[in-house]
């Protein structure tokens, strides 16, 4: 069975996570528009709390809900990767944030940014790359990219003008 060269894996994983959350500052990109408005944090920064609190249909998920769920997922998966024994995810509860005030929206965006930075720091602390951290971090990347797409679609649909 072939082995993965850890520095190559980490370099690519880190690049993809950075692109997903921070963007590329106009440089070439792997999968999002690299012109400064395609990443998760860039997209959220362009939205006000009213747009973030508006569902497409009654009872539908809002951008605020996607944001909190994505934050919670990063936090929870980091705990799974560390093999914590008391992890009892509340996935339905992670969708409860629906409407936010402007200060709440600012705090929620910061909380996602903080959790993303904690994820990068956690990635650097892994000594042994076996099934748990490899699968966990790949899940974080795929899950975050999915929610970035959902948020961008909601933003384009809901944004006035």
mmCIF file of C-alpha atoms in Angstrom:
data_model
loop_
_atom_site.group_PDB
_atom_site.id
_atom_site.type_symbol
_atom_site.label_atom_id
_atom_site.label_comp_id
_atom_site.label_asym_id
_atom_site.label_seq_id
_atom_site.Cartn_x
_atom_site.Cartn_y
_atom_site.Cartn_z
ATOM 1 C CA UNK A 1 0.000 0.000 0.000
ATOM 2 C CA UNK A 2 1.438 3.414 -0.903
ATOM 3 C CA UNK A 3 2.125 5.857 1.892
ATOM 4 C CA UNK A 4 1.288 9.527 2.060
ATOM 5 C CA UNK A 5 4.189 11.880 2.512
ATOM 6 C CA UNK A 6 2.897 13.895 5.492
ATOM 7 C CA UNK A 7 4.431 17.267 4.482
ATOM 8 C CA UNK A 8 2.777 17.024 1.040
ATOM 9 C CA UNK A 9 -0.575 16.114 2.567
ATOM 10 C CA UNK A 10 -0.335 18.903 5.149
ATOM 11 C CA UNK A 11 0.696 21.483 2.578
ATOM 12 C CA UNK A 12 -2.230 20.656 0.309
ATOM 13 C CA UNK A 13 -4.729 20.370 3.144
ATOM 14 C CA UNK A 14 -3.623 23.699 4.605
ATOM 15 C CA UNK A 15 -3.787 25.390 1.187
ATOM 16 C CA UNK A 16 -7.322 24.110 0.619
ATOM 17 C CA UNK A 17 -8.502 25.109 4.090
ATOM 18 C CA UNK A 18 -7.010 28.583 3.631
ATOM 19 C CA UNK A 19 -8.644 28.942 0.240
ATOM 20 C CA UNK A 20 -11.986 27.830 1.677
ATOM 21 C CA UNK A 21 -11.907 30.232 4.619
ATOM 22 C CA UNK A 22 -9.554 33.083 3.654
ATOM 23 C CA UNK A 23 -9.454 33.068 -0.144
ATOM 24 C CA UNK A 24 -6.389 33.541 -2.294
ATOM 25 C CA UNK A 25 -5.910 37.319 -2.397
ATOM 26 C CA UNK A 26 -6.357 37.237 -6.153
ATOM 27 C CA UNK A 27 -3.826 34.462 -6.758
ATOM 28 C CA UNK A 28 -4.667 31.274 -8.584
ATOM 29 C CA UNK A 29 -7.030 28.982 -6.790
ATOM 30 C CA UNK A 30 -7.956 25.328 -6.597
ATOM 31 C CA UNK A 31 -11.721 25.701 -6.675
ATOM 32 C CA UNK A 32 -13.121 29.103 -5.727
ATOM 33 C CA UNK A 33 -13.037 32.461 -7.405
ATOM 34 C CA UNK A 34 -9.746 33.866 -6.188
ATOM 35 C CA UNK A 35 -10.577 37.526 -6.785
ATOM 36 C CA UNK A 36 -11.171 38.404 -3.150
ATOM 37 C CA UNK A 37 -14.808 37.578 -2.584
ATOM 38 C CA UNK A 38 -15.212 33.839 -2.820
ATOM 39 C CA UNK A 39 -14.063 32.431 0.516
ATOM 40 C CA UNK A 40 -16.216 31.714 3.543
ATOM 41 C CA UNK A 41 -14.941 34.627 5.631
ATOM 42 C CA UNK A 42 -14.922 37.048 2.671
ATOM 43 C CA UNK A 43 -18.486 36.104 1.752
ATOM 44 C CA UNK A 44 -19.750 36.506 5.311
ATOM 45 C CA UNK A 45 -17.992 39.880 5.683
ATOM 46 C CA UNK A 46 -19.909 41.179 2.672
ATOM 47 C CA UNK A 47 -23.299 40.452 4.260
ATOM 48 C CA UNK A 48 -25.258 42.358 6.860
ATOM 49 C CA UNK A 49 -27.207 40.774 9.687
ATOM 50 C CA UNK A 50 -30.543 41.179 7.888
ATOM 51 C CA UNK A 51 -29.406 39.111 4.898
ATOM 52 C CA UNK A 52 -27.750 36.597 7.237
ATOM 53 C CA UNK A 53 -31.072 36.223 9.096
ATOM 54 C CA UNK A 54 -33.343 35.752 6.070
ATOM 55 C CA UNK A 55 -34.428 32.265 5.002
ATOM 56 C CA UNK A 56 -35.458 31.534 1.406
ATOM 57 C CA UNK A 57 -38.656 30.002 2.712
ATOM 58 C CA UNK A 58 -40.382 29.895 6.050
ATOM 59 C CA UNK A 59 -38.433 27.655 8.424
ATOM 60 C CA UNK A 60 -35.496 27.333 6.025
ATOM 61 C CA UNK A 61 -31.881 27.595 7.063
ATOM 62 C CA UNK A 62 -30.403 31.070 7.110
ATOM 63 C CA UNK A 63 -26.830 32.110 6.422
ATOM 64 C CA UNK A 64 -26.488 32.638 10.173
ATOM 65 C CA UNK A 65 -27.585 29.026 10.724
ATOM 66 C CA UNK A 66 -25.074 27.708 8.172
ATOM 67 C CA UNK A 67 -22.354 29.812 9.797
ATOM 68 C CA UNK A 68 -23.004 28.538 13.327
ATOM 69 C CA UNK A 69 -23.352 24.951 12.105
ATOM 70 C CA UNK A 70 -20.024 25.182 10.227
ATOM 71 C CA UNK A 71 -18.348 26.631 13.344
ATOM 72 C CA UNK A 72 -19.785 23.910 15.555
ATOM 73 C CA UNK A 73 -18.736 21.194 13.095
ATOM 74 C CA UNK A 74 -15.097 22.363 13.115
ATOM 75 C CA UNK A 75 -15.104 22.459 16.909
ATOM 76 C CA UNK A 76 -16.715 19.037 17.274
ATOM 77 C CA UNK A 77 -14.528 17.313 14.689
ATOM 78 C CA UNK A 78 -11.391 18.625 16.393
ATOM 79 C CA UNK A 79 -12.623 16.948 19.570
ATOM 80 C CA UNK A 80 -13.268 13.688 17.686
ATOM 81 C CA UNK A 81 -9.764 13.824 16.181
ATOM 82 C CA UNK A 82 -8.355 14.156 19.706
ATOM 83 C CA UNK A 83 -10.353 11.027 20.627
ATOM 84 C CA UNK A 84 -12.136 12.807 23.458
ATOM 85 C CA UNK A 85 -14.472 10.369 25.140
ATOM 86 C CA UNK A 86 -17.259 12.756 26.125
ATOM 87 C CA UNK A 87 -18.118 14.126 22.672
ATOM 88 C CA UNK A 88 -21.886 14.097 22.264
ATOM 89 C CA UNK A 89 -22.670 16.235 19.243
ATOM 90 C CA UNK A 90 -25.919 18.137 19.107
ATOM 91 C CA UNK A 91 -26.262 18.470 15.335
ATOM 92 C CA UNK A 92 -29.885 19.716 15.447
ATOM 93 C CA UNK A 93 -28.870 22.245 18.104
ATOM 94 C CA UNK A 94 -26.086 23.531 15.869
ATOM 95 C CA UNK A 95 -28.774 24.787 13.458
ATOM 96 C CA UNK A 96 -30.746 26.773 16.054
ATOM 97 C CA UNK A 97 -29.157 30.149 15.275
ATOM 98 C CA UNK A 98 -31.586 31.664 12.797
ATOM 99 C CA UNK A 99 -31.763 35.405 13.254
ATOM 100 C CA UNK A 100 -28.968 37.627 14.500
ATOM 101 C CA UNK A 101 -28.582 41.269 15.418
ATOM 102 C CA UNK A 102 -25.651 43.204 13.989
ATOM 103 C CA UNK A 103 -23.492 42.618 17.124
ATOM 104 C CA UNK A 104 -24.460 38.919 17.140
ATOM 105 C CA UNK A 105 -23.587 38.651 13.450
ATOM 106 C CA UNK A 106 -20.191 40.231 14.074
ATOM 107 C CA UNK A 107 -19.577 37.837 16.977
ATOM 108 C CA UNK A 108 -20.697 34.804 14.956
ATOM 109 C CA UNK A 109 -18.382 35.655 12.058
ATOM 110 C CA UNK A 110 -15.530 36.100 14.539
ATOM 111 C CA UNK A 111 -16.375 32.796 16.212
ATOM 112 C CA UNK A 112 -16.148 30.984 12.854
ATOM 113 C CA UNK A 113 -12.844 32.720 12.108
ATOM 114 C CA UNK A 114 -11.506 31.756 15.543
ATOM 115 C CA UNK A 115 -12.587 28.144 15.112
ATOM 116 C CA UNK A 116 -10.958 28.018 11.676
ATOM 117 C CA UNK A 117 -7.686 29.359 13.135
ATOM 118 C CA UNK A 118 -7.895 26.807 15.956
ATOM 119 C CA UNK A 119 -8.347 24.133 13.282
ATOM 120 C CA UNK A 120 -5.164 25.257 11.489
ATOM 121 C CA UNK A 121 -3.274 25.243 14.801
ATOM 122 C CA UNK A 122 -4.647 21.792 15.622
ATOM 123 C CA UNK A 123 -3.549 20.490 12.233
ATOM 124 C CA UNK A 124 0.022 21.573 12.996
ATOM 125 C CA UNK A 125 0.002 19.723 16.345
ATOM 126 C CA UNK A 126 -0.820 16.286 14.942
ATOM 127 C CA UNK A 127 2.153 13.966 15.387
ATOM 128 C CA UNK A 128 0.775 10.788 13.882
ATOM 129 C CA UNK A 129 -1.354 10.916 10.745
ATOM 130 C CA UNK A 130 -3.530 7.835 10.840
ATOM 131 C CA UNK A 131 -7.183 7.269 10.009
ATOM 132 C CA UNK A 132 -8.695 9.621 12.604
ATOM 133 C CA UNK A 133 -6.894 12.883 11.773
ATOM 134 C CA UNK A 134 -6.764 12.206 8.020
ATOM 135 C CA UNK A 135 -10.480 11.468 7.822
ATOM 136 C CA UNK A 136 -11.385 14.192 10.300
ATOM 137 C CA UNK A 137 -9.560 16.994 8.532
ATOM 138 C CA UNK A 138 -10.769 15.854 5.107
ATOM 139 C CA UNK A 139 -14.308 15.867 6.511
ATOM 140 C CA UNK A 140 -13.792 19.400 7.817
ATOM 141 C CA UNK A 141 -12.624 20.543 4.395
ATOM 142 C CA UNK A 142 -15.455 18.898 2.469
ATOM 143 C CA UNK A 143 -18.100 19.977 4.968
ATOM 144 C CA UNK A 144 -16.864 23.574 5.032
ATOM 145 C CA UNK A 145 -16.714 23.728 1.230
ATOM 146 C CA UNK A 146 -20.308 22.455 1.056
ATOM 147 C CA UNK A 147 -21.534 25.138 3.465
ATOM 148 C CA UNK A 148 -19.514 27.808 1.677
ATOM 149 C CA UNK A 149 -21.399 26.891 -1.509
ATOM 150 C CA UNK A 150 -24.742 26.985 0.290
ATOM 151 C CA UNK A 151 -23.940 30.369 1.855
ATOM 152 C CA UNK A 152 -22.791 31.829 -1.460
ATOM 153 C CA UNK A 153 -25.966 30.630 -3.169
ATOM 154 C CA UNK A 154 -28.130 32.094 -0.407
ATOM 155 C CA UNK A 155 -26.169 35.360 -0.534
ATOM 156 C CA UNK A 156 -26.599 35.747 -4.293
ATOM 157 C CA UNK A 157 -30.304 34.951 -4.012
ATOM 158 C CA UNK A 158 -31.062 37.136 -0.973
ATOM 159 C CA UNK A 159 -28.805 40.133 -1.524
ATOM 160 C CA UNK A 160 -30.814 43.185 -2.550
ATOM 161 C CA UNK A 161 -30.047 44.748 -5.931
#
